[in-house]
XYZ file of C-alpha atoms in Angstrom:
553
model
C 2.284 31.430 -18.232
C 4.746 29.314 -16.221
C 4.420 25.542 -15.960
C 3.909 25.848 -12.206
C 0.918 28.170 -12.626
C -0.480 25.919 -15.350
C -0.966 23.116 -12.833
C -3.095 24.426 -9.994
C -2.904 22.694 -6.609
C -6.194 21.163 -5.458
C -8.448 23.128 -3.083
C -7.207 23.140 0.492
C -3.530 22.898 -0.519
C -0.726 25.218 -1.624
C 2.097 24.541 -4.088
C 5.260 26.172 -2.755
C 8.973 26.255 -3.543
C 10.890 26.012 -6.783
C 13.085 23.501 -8.582
C 16.683 23.639 -7.383
C 15.921 25.843 -4.381
C 16.231 24.137 -0.990
C 13.998 21.065 -0.897
C 12.398 22.068 -4.205
C 8.647 22.132 -4.689
C 6.184 20.765 -2.185
C 2.488 20.638 -1.392
C 1.287 22.256 1.837
C -1.964 21.864 3.690
C -3.940 25.105 3.636
C -6.037 24.082 6.640
C -5.950 21.791 9.667
C -7.143 18.212 9.213
C -7.655 15.256 11.521
C -6.253 11.765 10.950
C -8.096 9.936 8.189
C -9.618 13.053 6.646
C -9.356 13.737 2.920
C -6.712 16.312 2.039
C -7.355 16.344 -1.700
C -8.660 14.253 -4.569
C -7.071 13.973 -7.993
C -9.727 12.890 -10.483
C -8.196 14.141 -13.739
C -4.798 12.479 -14.170
C -2.663 13.320 -17.170
C -2.023 9.593 -17.531
C -3.823 6.559 -16.118
C -3.410 3.226 -17.843
C -3.261 -0.476 -16.956
C 0.172 -2.060 -16.629
C 1.507 -4.088 -19.538
C -0.691 -7.061 -20.358
C -3.269 -5.845 -17.802
C -4.530 -3.613 -20.612
C -6.252 -6.773 -21.890
C -7.957 -7.579 -18.563
C -8.868 -4.110 -17.232
C -10.938 -1.311 -18.713
C -8.458 1.081 -20.286
C -10.436 4.113 -19.077
C -11.964 3.460 -15.637
C -9.407 0.689 -14.835
C -12.155 -1.711 -13.686
C -10.657 -5.229 -13.660
C -12.413 -7.963 -15.598
C -12.884 -9.935 -12.361
C -13.596 -7.764 -9.309
C -13.252 -8.504 -5.578
C -16.738 -10.085 -5.572
C -15.492 -12.529 -8.269
C -17.978 -10.857 -10.610
C -16.856 -11.015 -14.232
C -17.330 -8.019 -16.509
C -17.390 -8.473 -20.268
C -14.665 -6.315 -21.799
C -14.972 -5.261 -25.433
C -11.952 -4.593 -27.629
C -11.410 -1.448 -29.650
C -12.384 -2.193 -33.246
C -9.369 -0.279 -34.522
C -6.427 -1.853 -32.678
C -8.072 -4.876 -30.992
C -5.741 -4.178 -28.039
C -7.417 -1.697 -25.678
C -10.543 -3.044 -23.942
C -13.472 -1.332 -22.213
C -16.246 -2.245 -19.802
C -18.819 0.011 -21.507
C -19.169 2.294 -24.489
C -19.071 5.432 -22.351
C -15.573 4.499 -21.165
C -14.479 3.838 -24.732
C -15.751 7.247 -25.881
C -14.026 9.071 -23.021
C -10.729 7.282 -23.597
C -10.894 7.892 -27.338
C -11.470 11.596 -26.831
C -8.583 12.022 -24.379
C -5.887 9.600 -25.462
C -6.730 6.499 -27.462
C -7.328 8.268 -30.772
C -3.606 9.084 -30.720
C -2.300 5.631 -29.758
C -4.787 3.381 -31.583
C -2.754 3.049 -34.782
C 0.432 2.527 -32.765
C -1.107 -0.405 -30.883
C -2.250 -1.815 -34.214
C 1.357 -1.713 -35.418
C 2.413 -3.753 -32.385
C 0.073 -6.558 -33.420
C 1.231 -6.391 -37.039
C 4.963 -6.291 -36.278
C 5.363 -8.257 -33.058
C 2.220 -10.389 -32.965
C 1.365 -8.992 -29.517
C -1.728 -7.166 -28.322
C -0.036 -5.068 -25.634
C 3.049 -2.941 -25.026
C 5.306 -2.714 -21.962
C 4.028 0.059 -19.703
C 6.861 2.601 -20.240
C 6.699 2.235 -24.013
C 2.922 2.580 -24.233
C 2.953 5.558 -21.870
C 5.693 7.275 -23.879
C 3.879 6.624 -27.187
C 0.673 8.091 -25.813
C 2.294 11.145 -24.242
C 4.491 11.988 -27.237
C 1.568 11.749 -29.659
C -0.700 13.796 -27.389
C 2.007 16.432 -27.006
C 2.474 16.566 -30.775
C -1.294 17.062 -31.172
C -1.204 20.064 -28.828
C -2.614 18.523 -25.638
C -2.200 21.381 -23.135
C -2.214 19.167 -20.034
C 0.533 16.915 -21.414
C 2.651 19.881 -22.505
C 2.296 21.552 -19.099
C 3.436 18.391 -17.324
C 5.742 16.518 -19.724
C 6.811 19.220 -22.174
C 10.424 20.454 -22.403
C 9.597 23.194 -19.896
C 6.867 21.274 -18.090
C 6.229 21.102 -14.370
C 7.485 17.554 -13.796
C 11.121 16.901 -12.924
C 13.094 14.471 -15.088
C 16.339 13.826 -13.143
C 18.065 13.140 -16.469
C 21.600 13.565 -15.145
C 20.958 11.119 -12.302
C 19.433 8.520 -14.630
C 22.364 8.922 -17.028
C 24.760 7.875 -14.248
C 23.036 4.474 -14.037
C 24.294 2.822 -17.216
C 21.829 -0.079 -17.293
C 18.788 2.124 -16.657
C 19.909 4.698 -19.219
C 20.443 1.931 -21.780
C 16.969 0.505 -21.091
C 15.479 3.957 -21.551
C 17.242 4.230 -24.893
C 15.627 0.983 -26.063
C 12.243 2.121 -24.760
C 12.615 5.468 -26.539
C 13.409 3.772 -29.866
C 10.411 1.444 -29.466
C 8.077 4.337 -28.613
C 9.143 6.373 -31.631
C 8.948 3.356 -33.932
C 5.474 2.207 -32.889
C 4.266 5.810 -32.749
C 5.513 6.409 -36.325
C 7.477 9.392 -35.044
C 10.769 10.741 -36.321
C 13.824 8.917 -34.973
C 16.185 11.882 -35.099
C 18.641 12.387 -32.251
C 16.482 15.262 -31.017
C 13.350 13.086 -30.871
C 15.233 10.248 -29.169
C 16.294 12.676 -26.441
C 12.740 13.996 -26.224
C 11.395 10.451 -25.759
C 14.044 9.747 -23.125
C 13.037 12.920 -21.290
C 9.415 11.749 -21.177
C 10.535 8.355 -19.856
C 12.647 10.029 -17.156
C 9.650 12.087 -16.065
C 7.508 8.963 -15.961
C 10.030 7.105 -13.821
C 10.307 10.040 -11.422
C 6.649 11.014 -11.063
C 4.390 8.029 -11.780
C 2.464 6.245 -9.044
C 2.086 2.504 -9.321
C -1.239 1.241 -7.988
C -2.049 -2.390 -7.394
C -5.444 -3.759 -6.403
C -4.860 -6.031 -3.418
C -8.046 -7.977 -4.199
C -7.640 -8.640 -7.915
C -3.924 -8.164 -8.545
C -4.692 -5.687 -11.349
C -2.100 -2.921 -11.578
C -1.891 0.421 -13.311
C 0.135 3.623 -13.590
C -1.155 7.028 -12.504
C 0.366 10.468 -13.135
C -1.077 13.710 -11.806
C 1.296 16.707 -11.774
C -0.092 18.182 -8.550
C 0.031 14.822 -6.749
C 3.604 14.373 -7.971
C 4.539 17.481 -5.966
C 3.940 15.585 -2.699
C 7.377 14.863 -1.293
C 8.674 11.804 0.517
C 9.301 11.316 4.213
C 10.038 8.170 6.211
C 7.752 9.723 8.847
C 4.854 10.549 6.499
C 1.759 12.445 7.555
C -0.394 11.307 4.623
C -1.017 8.400 2.252
C -2.506 7.923 -1.208
C -5.364 5.569 -2.052
C -6.821 4.838 -5.479
C -10.287 4.087 -6.763
C -10.692 3.908 -10.512
C -9.167 7.030 -12.069
C -9.215 8.969 -8.801
C -6.383 9.254 -6.289
C -7.255 10.356 -2.764
C -4.699 11.926 -0.453
C -5.593 11.387 3.233
C -4.039 12.470 6.506
C -2.324 9.741 8.516
C -2.253 11.972 11.584
C -3.222 15.507 12.594
C -2.187 18.034 9.917
C -1.837 21.748 10.626
C -2.348 24.739 8.359
C 0.928 25.418 6.554
C 2.425 21.990 7.257
C 4.085 20.214 4.348
C 2.174 17.130 3.181
C 4.415 14.081 2.862
C 3.932 10.458 1.864
C 6.370 7.560 1.796
C 7.544 6.311 -1.587
C 8.934 3.152 0.049
C 8.415 0.868 3.050
C 9.457 3.287 5.785
C 9.634 0.564 8.475
C 12.765 -1.001 6.944
C 16.263 -0.335 8.350
C 17.858 2.911 7.167
C 20.377 1.181 4.875
C 17.553 -0.560 2.997
C 15.488 2.619 2.809
C 18.424 4.422 1.268
C 18.867 1.694 -1.325
C 15.171 1.931 -2.233
C 15.350 5.728 -2.496
C 18.261 5.547 -4.941
C 15.562 4.966 -7.542
C 14.355 8.519 -6.860
C 17.831 10.082 -6.786
C 17.755 11.724 -3.372
C 18.703 10.921 0.200
C 15.957 11.418 2.764
C 16.830 13.780 5.628
C 13.728 13.260 7.769
C 14.148 12.796 11.528
C 13.955 8.997 11.186
C 16.844 8.953 8.706
C 18.940 11.764 10.183
C 19.055 10.172 13.638
C 18.656 6.538 12.477
C 15.512 6.039 14.555
C 13.730 2.706 14.689
C 9.959 2.285 14.733
C 9.800 2.498 18.539
C 11.666 5.819 18.558
C 9.253 7.265 16.006
C 6.266 5.850 17.878
C 7.413 7.709 21.002
C 8.064 10.902 19.046
C 4.532 10.865 17.644
C 3.109 10.172 21.125
C 0.544 7.585 20.062
C -2.511 7.503 22.347
C -3.045 4.941 25.091
C -4.211 1.335 24.535
C -7.846 2.214 25.180
C -8.078 4.515 22.187
C -8.696 3.373 18.640
C -5.016 2.501 18.208
C -5.044 -0.670 20.344
C -1.378 0.250 20.845
C 0.681 -1.371 23.625
C 2.380 1.143 25.888
C 4.934 2.025 26.989
C 7.108 1.232 23.976
C 10.062 -0.943 24.991
C 13.506 0.623 25.017
C 15.510 -0.479 21.959
C 18.440 -2.764 22.771
C 21.913 -2.546 21.245
C 21.216 -5.374 18.788
C 22.708 -4.849 15.377
C 19.371 -4.204 13.662
C 20.654 -3.670 10.175
C 23.071 -6.607 10.293
C 20.221 -8.833 11.445
C 18.066 -7.707 8.533
C 20.779 -8.293 5.945
C 21.475 -11.735 7.420
C 17.746 -12.493 7.269
C 17.600 -11.545 3.594
C 20.489 -13.897 2.850
C 19.020 -16.837 4.805
C 17.825 -19.732 2.642
C 15.277 -21.345 4.961
C 12.353 -20.275 7.095
C 13.973 -21.859 10.148
C 17.080 -19.725 9.701
C 14.978 -16.623 9.212
C 12.977 -17.198 12.388
C 16.146 -17.857 14.382
C 17.320 -14.424 13.225
C 14.020 -12.908 14.389
C 13.987 -14.551 17.821
C 16.494 -12.197 19.532
C 14.313 -9.234 18.553
C 11.190 -10.930 19.910
C 12.924 -11.855 23.179
C 14.061 -8.236 23.535
C 10.496 -6.991 23.134
C 11.267 -5.448 19.733
C 8.558 -7.318 17.840
C 7.747 -4.370 15.560
C 11.230 -4.175 14.046
C 11.871 -5.859 10.709
C 12.249 -8.663 9.819
C 9.858 -9.887 12.537
C 6.581 -8.463 11.103
C 7.267 -9.618 7.542
C 8.136 -13.143 8.708
C 5.032 -13.398 10.892
C 2.806 -12.003 8.133
C 4.114 -14.605 5.682
C 3.368 -17.389 8.167
C -0.092 -15.982 8.946
C -0.877 -15.840 5.227
C 0.175 -19.457 4.787
C -1.840 -20.520 7.853
C -5.018 -19.086 6.342
C -4.236 -20.645 2.969
C -3.925 -24.062 4.614
C -7.061 -23.529 6.777
C -4.994 -23.490 10.010
C -7.282 -20.834 11.432
C -6.175 -20.989 15.079
C -2.567 -20.539 14.037
C -3.559 -17.673 11.749
C -5.551 -16.020 14.549
C -2.637 -16.129 16.998
C -0.259 -14.668 14.415
C -2.640 -11.897 13.336
C -3.238 -11.016 17.006
C 0.543 -10.729 17.346
C 0.682 -8.395 14.346
C -2.316 -6.365 15.545
C -1.138 -5.666 19.088
C 2.659 -6.135 19.048
C 3.715 -4.865 15.608
C 1.301 -2.677 13.662
C 0.419 -0.102 16.365
C 4.106 0.780 16.634
C 4.721 0.789 12.875
C 1.626 2.492 11.493
C -0.944 5.113 12.420
C -4.451 3.740 12.999
C -5.629 5.356 9.753
C -3.074 3.382 7.702
C -4.777 0.694 5.547
C -2.447 -2.024 6.883
C -4.000 -1.664 10.326
C -7.514 -2.302 9.026
C -6.371 -5.356 7.065
C -4.856 -7.036 10.138
C -7.812 -6.199 12.404
C -10.254 -7.545 9.825
C -8.215 -10.757 9.620
C -8.529 -11.200 13.406
C -12.299 -10.634 13.252
C -12.719 -12.987 10.298
C -10.667 -15.749 11.915
C -12.441 -15.341 15.243
C -15.795 -15.704 13.477
C -14.562 -18.903 11.801
C -13.326 -20.391 15.074
C -16.122 -19.110 17.336
C -18.731 -21.830 16.628
C -16.159 -24.521 17.531
C -15.368 -23.149 20.985
C -18.171 -25.120 22.629
C -16.890 -28.383 21.132
C -15.716 -31.147 23.456
C -13.043 -32.075 20.901
C -10.800 -29.123 21.645
C -7.585 -31.069 21.159
C -8.540 -31.788 17.552
C -9.295 -28.142 16.849
C -6.336 -26.731 18.788
C -3.690 -29.085 20.221
C -2.105 -26.279 22.259
C -3.887 -26.338 25.665
C -2.949 -22.762 26.576
C -4.307 -21.328 23.334
C -7.447 -23.451 23.598
C -8.090 -22.278 27.170
C -7.653 -18.662 26.092
C -10.042 -19.124 23.174
C -12.646 -20.822 25.364
C -12.635 -17.796 27.690
C -13.131 -15.320 24.816
C -16.284 -13.510 23.775
C -15.890 -13.881 19.976
C -18.919 -11.737 19.137
C -17.693 -8.754 21.175
C -14.186 -9.051 19.754
C -15.579 -9.137 16.225
C -17.977 -6.241 16.801
C -15.227 -4.041 18.226
C -12.684 -4.799 15.509
C -15.190 -4.519 12.668
C -16.193 -1.124 14.023
C -12.540 -0.076 13.858
C -12.250 -1.331 10.289
C -15.315 0.630 9.203
C -14.205 3.747 11.063
C -10.737 3.759 9.511
C -10.476 1.056 6.847
C -12.855 2.662 4.375
C -10.195 5.361 4.038
C -7.801 3.196 2.064
C -8.182 -0.534 2.760
C -9.184 -2.881 -0.088
C -12.885 -2.737 -0.929
C -13.280 -6.449 -0.170
C -12.298 -5.789 3.450
C -14.637 -2.830 3.889
C -17.556 -4.676 2.262
C -16.800 -7.815 4.267
C -16.711 -5.851 7.517
C -20.105 -4.281 6.782
C -21.676 -7.660 6.039
C -20.214 -9.293 9.156
C -21.305 -6.417 11.381
C -24.860 -6.661 10.058
C -24.893 -10.363 10.926
C -23.601 -9.626 14.433
C -26.228 -6.969 15.036
C -28.900 -9.541 14.224
C -27.716 -11.915 16.977
C -30.149 -12.063 19.923
C -29.139 -11.467 23.535
C -26.237 -9.100 22.876
C -27.850 -5.739 23.613
C -25.729 -5.063 26.709
C -22.413 -5.985 25.069
C -23.229 -3.940 21.963
C -24.130 -0.969 24.158
C -20.714 -1.166 25.869
C -18.851 -1.426 22.560
C -20.693 1.630 21.239
C -19.991 3.490 24.492
C -16.284 2.743 24.064
C -16.360 3.952 20.455
C -17.872 7.234 21.645
C -15.415 7.660 24.555
C -12.434 5.286 24.229
C -10.554 6.381 27.342
C -13.151 6.451 30.089
C -16.164 4.724 31.505
C -17.648 1.269 31.534
C -17.213 0.802 27.779
C -13.449 1.349 27.990
C -13.125 -1.181 30.817
C -15.234 -3.690 28.873
C -13.115 -3.432 25.720
C -9.891 -3.653 27.704
C -11.065 -6.824 29.432
C -13.018 -8.477 26.618
C -11.152 -7.472 23.455
C -7.637 -6.181 23.982
C -6.875 -8.550 26.887
C -7.629 -11.771 24.963
C -5.799 -10.480 21.878
C -2.714 -9.754 23.964
C -2.853 -13.175 25.625
C -3.183 -14.932 22.275
C -0.282 -12.914 20.888
C 1.878 -14.123 23.790
C 1.688 -17.657 22.339
C 2.964 -16.573 18.910
C 6.698 -17.132 19.418
C 6.283 -20.662 20.809
C 3.751 -21.501 18.109
C 6.082 -20.296 15.360
C 8.971 -22.293 16.795
C 6.807 -25.435 16.749
C 5.673 -24.798 13.166
C 9.209 -24.040 11.974
C 10.547 -27.247 13.524
C 7.795 -29.285 11.871
C 7.994 -27.782 8.374
C 10.533 -28.277 5.618
C 13.628 -26.082 5.355
C 12.415 -24.034 2.375
C 8.863 -23.422 3.602
C 7.305 -20.014 2.944
C 10.340 -18.341 1.415
C 8.335 -17.530 -1.707
C 5.642 -15.852 0.404
C 8.200 -13.763 2.267
C 9.753 -12.675 -1.018
C 6.334 -11.747 -2.386
C 5.494 -9.583 0.617
C 8.865 -7.812 0.489
C 8.578 -7.308 -3.252
C 5.274 -5.449 -3.438
C 5.952 -2.587 -1.044
C 6.065 1.092 -1.880
C 3.584 3.713 -2.964
C 5.339 5.532 -5.777
C 6.358 3.481 -8.748
C 9.548 2.427 -10.388
C 8.234 1.325 -13.768
C 10.106 -1.854 -14.758
C 12.449 -1.713 -17.750
C 11.572 -3.127 -21.151
């Protein structure tokens, strides 16, 4: 039996192609699917474990963090054997023992005895576990990670990167030592091969609410190839990965996801993809298209649909996009970074990096400092000027920004009848716009969008928060007519009284507020210190990507 036949593709998909032939292997859709619909679920990964020291603060089986998005604390109990792996309940401990922990338990005990630590770096622990499971005859591990297994290793490409290859050598020695395995040259190469396959095929998942992170490997999911114009995305819940359509998928169409941030300039995308040892040849890369070009190619619907997308997309100017981005990365102050962004904003190219990342960093800081009006203006800018061009409506990022607008509007709403407007918002234009808004209708519309699309990949805290806020809104008296119009728009976004109502009451105010963003940012930048927010920008840039590059030892 071949390795490819040993790993069956999930229902509704086909595994096609072969290693070294054309584009290699890929996963196809075996039926048509609409945007947001589930393509496949992967509930039985070969490997799923918390990252590094997170193994002490997350259940080592179901990956439940000790503190969840509700700030509820779960008592985690340590394994009596190694005192390293922890579990939220006995059932999880039994399941993990049966599948994997009975092989690694003694190895983790050796770590405590030799190094005085109660955890291992992720690559080393993963290699220990996989090598010991393979040695014990685990069929799933052999089919995926064995010498003739399904997963690609890219050994020759890794060998060309001296520092990475050296790190893998150290990781291989550590894995064999802690696993009490032979350290012959043959076993060292075997351990390196496993590490190469991990680096190439593992998904890194991070919980946006709790910060908990983990590594996930499923051989069939690893067959999903990359594109900078993806038609699908992966979301995680516990030990299950869900592959969903970003846009309409047709029977026989290849399913693709993005391993990186596909909105970056081509030069930066190529640098990021060096970690995967291939050069993307999608239409975005081949013709060096920016986000507006791709938006036009995909023919996003009109503003009155669920996209809230401005149209028509502006024509790209001849600005040196990539030079601007590199200059922005090298800038050492927020003021310098915004001055680099301003030509793009003036040209109507608000969705091109580094504008969205800079605005998102400032919006995040505004919320942190309780500057809610500032945060609202900036999130409106992201929601109507940036995100609709960059992402499909079913992308989780869209739901996160729309929820932020609704949340901020609900915070500000009760103050709009105050006579002390200058204290709440010193900008008269913004205050006048806010006073003319219908906060409840804006919130109801946006929360409906979040629940329609956000539950397909957005953080659970956002989905749960949207449900709770919508319930509160529905209990408000005297809003029957407005709610009827919002529901009518949801049923038929392009026509009728509901569409006109949402255009006037929701999208119009959001667009007007977004028009104040550039002036507001200039004021904030002039008032703040020269190094303000650089850490936040770096953080946002640093946590992008959907497929993992496991850090070296």
